C-alpha positions as MATLAB code, in Angstrom:
seq = 'MKIIFLGAPGAGKGTQADIIAKKLGIPTISTGVMIREALKLETEMGLKAKKFIEAGALVPDDVVIGIIKERLVKSDCQNGFILDGFPRTVPQAVALDAMGVALDAVVSIEVPDEAIVKRMSGRRVCASCGASYHVEFNPSADGVNCDKCKTELTTRKDDAPEVVLSRLEVYHSTTEPLKDYYLEKGNLKVVDGVGTVEEISSRTMKALGV';
ca = [
     113.816   93.739  151.524;
     115.036   96.738  149.551;
     115.048   95.853  145.870;
     115.563   97.577  142.516;
     114.022   96.169  139.340;
     115.867   96.808  136.077;
     114.761   95.862  132.584;
     114.246   97.278  129.121;
     110.869   98.835  128.222;
     108.461   95.961  127.639;
     110.564   93.431  129.606;
     107.769   93.084  132.179;
     109.637   94.484  135.179;
     106.608   96.469  136.402;
     104.435   93.324  136.410;
     107.069   91.336  138.307;
     107.724   94.190  140.759;
     104.001   94.283  141.648;
     103.852   90.500  142.158;
     106.947   90.439  144.413;
     105.746   93.534  146.328;
     102.426   91.800  147.145;
     104.245   88.635  148.226;
     106.619   90.543  150.526;
     104.047   93.106  151.714;
     106.173   96.092  150.684;
     105.333   99.021  148.370;
     106.397   99.302  144.732;
     107.732  102.794  144.166;
     107.495  103.916  140.565;
     109.296  107.144  139.712;
     106.457  108.346  137.459;
     103.794  107.752  140.125;
     106.003  109.372  142.757;
     106.545  112.535  140.714;
     102.780  112.812  140.045;
     102.101  112.359  143.785;
     104.676  115.021  144.727;
     103.084  117.421  142.213;
      99.609  116.762  143.625;
     100.732  117.195  147.244;
     102.798  120.250  146.236;
     105.808  119.100  148.256;
     108.985  121.185  148.056;
     110.475  118.845  145.445;
     107.121  118.467  143.682;
     106.997  122.233  143.117;
     110.571  122.159  141.774;
     109.649  119.329  139.393;
     106.566  121.242  138.237;
     108.718  124.054  136.808;
     110.627  121.617  134.581;
     107.518  119.662  133.525;
     105.634  122.859  132.601;
     108.637  123.948  130.525;
     108.557  120.575  128.739;
     111.986  119.643  130.139;
     113.181  116.439  131.832;
     113.127  116.582  135.632;
     116.842  116.741  136.622;
     118.489  114.074  138.777;
     118.758  116.176  141.944;
     114.997  116.858  141.931;
     114.096  113.207  141.224;
     116.444  112.141  144.042;
     114.828  114.697  146.352;
     111.398  113.222  145.556;
     112.743  109.688  146.232;
     114.118  110.885  149.590;
     110.716  112.334  150.521;
     109.033  109.024  149.587;
     111.432  106.597  151.306;
     110.984  108.161  154.753;
     107.251  107.339  154.751;
     106.131  104.655  157.230;
     105.137  102.084  154.587;
     108.796  101.848  153.492;
     110.094  100.843  156.933;
     110.112   97.109  156.103;
     111.470   97.621  152.591;
     110.395   98.673  149.116;
     110.836   97.987  145.425;
     112.134  100.769  143.177;
     110.818  100.560  139.604;
     112.184  103.125  137.136;
     114.942  104.437  139.393;
     117.899  104.595  139.159;
     118.065  104.976  135.363;
     121.715  106.024  135.187;
     124.940  105.298  137.088;
     125.036  108.864  138.574;
     121.532  108.245  139.979;
     122.751  104.948  141.491;
     125.709  106.752  143.077;
     123.290  109.354  144.533;
     121.101  106.558  145.924;
     124.166  105.073  147.641;
     125.001  108.515  149.041;
     121.527  108.564  150.655;
     122.620  105.539  152.675;
     120.116  103.150  151.087;
     121.449   99.594  151.607;
     119.980   97.423  148.856;
     119.338   93.697  149.296;
     119.103   92.934  145.587;
     119.002   94.423  142.100;
     116.924   92.252  139.750;
     117.533   92.573  136.008;
     114.726   91.061  133.908;
     116.426   90.028  130.653;
     114.510   89.758  127.376;
     116.144   89.801  123.893;
     115.425   92.972  121.875;
     113.669   91.053  119.068;
     111.286   89.461  121.599;
     110.490   92.906  123.083;
     109.777   94.380  119.626;
     107.441   91.443  118.892;
     105.802   91.771  122.313;
     105.224   95.530  122.111;
     104.441   95.940  118.394;
     101.739   93.280  118.751;
      99.918   95.169  121.513;
      96.503   96.583  120.706;
      94.529   98.895  122.972;
      90.941  100.069  123.191;
      90.725  103.869  123.189;
      87.284  103.736  124.842;
      87.686  101.425  127.846;
      91.475  100.994  128.010;
      91.440   97.190  127.595;
      94.711   95.768  126.299;
      95.223   92.857  123.876;
      98.011   91.246  121.875;
      97.670   89.958  118.308;
      99.504   86.737  119.209;
      99.415   86.210  122.974;
      96.016   87.676  123.921;
      93.906   88.538  120.833;
      90.357   89.857  121.027;
      87.619   87.495  119.795;
      87.548   88.893  116.248;
      91.100   90.317  116.257;
      89.806   93.770  115.332;
      87.425   95.081  117.995;
      87.421   95.221  121.796;
      85.582   92.291  123.413;
      84.198   94.564  126.153;
      82.869   97.581  124.269;
      83.284   96.643  120.566;
      85.429   99.722  119.793;
      88.053   99.171  117.077;
      91.472   98.432  118.595;
      94.484  100.632  117.832;
      98.283  100.509  118.175;
      99.837  103.003  120.571;
     102.386  105.294  118.895;
     105.135  104.247  121.313;
     104.490  100.557  120.451;
     105.471  101.059  116.788;
     108.587   98.917  116.012;
     110.800  101.910  115.126;
     109.843  103.697  118.370;
     110.431  100.532  120.424;
     113.898  100.115  118.849;
     114.714  103.738  119.635;
     113.628  103.276  123.289;
     115.723  100.096  123.517;
     118.748  101.989  122.191;
     118.345  104.584  124.962;
     118.008  101.793  127.547;
     121.177  100.025  126.369;
     123.246  103.214  126.374;
     122.037  104.874  129.600;
     120.479  102.256  131.916;
     122.189   98.960  131.072;
     125.558  100.140  132.497;
     123.844   99.864  135.918;
     124.172   96.075  135.614;
     127.980   96.337  135.757;
     127.729   98.850  138.607;
     125.651   96.489  140.751;
     127.555   93.383  139.606;
     130.683   94.931  141.152;
     128.736   95.502  144.375;
     127.692   91.838  144.365;
     123.921   92.276  144.552;
     122.865   91.841  140.895;
     120.391   89.006  140.162;
     119.809   88.258  136.466;
     116.429   86.674  135.621;
     115.374   85.233  132.253;
     112.292   87.283  131.314;
     111.040   85.005  128.498;
     108.041   82.818  129.329;
     104.723   83.126  131.127;
     104.226   85.673  133.929;
     104.093   82.754  136.403;
     107.368   81.221  135.134;
     109.175   84.550  135.362;
     107.753   85.188  138.873;
     108.994   81.782  139.973;
     112.509   82.540  138.645;
     112.459   85.989  140.275;
     111.431   84.613  143.677;
     114.133   81.939  143.423;
     116.754   84.590  142.591;
     115.627   86.628  145.620;
     115.414   83.578  147.885;
     111.776   84.241  148.841;
];
């Protein structure tokens, strides 16, 4: 199957994409990972992207699309793939269509903004070993220090409520219009993203018919 996962930051789309990818035996293709890989391999598009990244600019659509093209022709994509983080805008979706990619489904993981703010602002991370906790859903034993290495836990800057709200605003204005785009094409599947990882996976698999 060829699937796109949509969802606001913190909606859990990356987690669900990985679970579905393992079940179907297809790769999850994350735009960020792909760009880093293209830079490392110094592909034609990777070198183009490097110029923008070194200048501190966003990588433009045509370069991102070029990197996607390079990735989708690899042998592991022959039986399908999951795109996570692309397309982010309607013009990117139009470009994907122009590449001749016939999608089986576009899954939108839906979580209310207030639940995302609560989810992300409650995250705590260990700067030493990278372990991740949540003040409500997955606290460390003492609520202050990492269980593994006893380092004091911190809040990531991009998990601060005001930053999360700003990221959500960007999502609603630039990426959410994709839902209408794919709804018109008839391949949008909306999944309730509130609940346990297992519950959401079950709903996602049901929506995909797998």
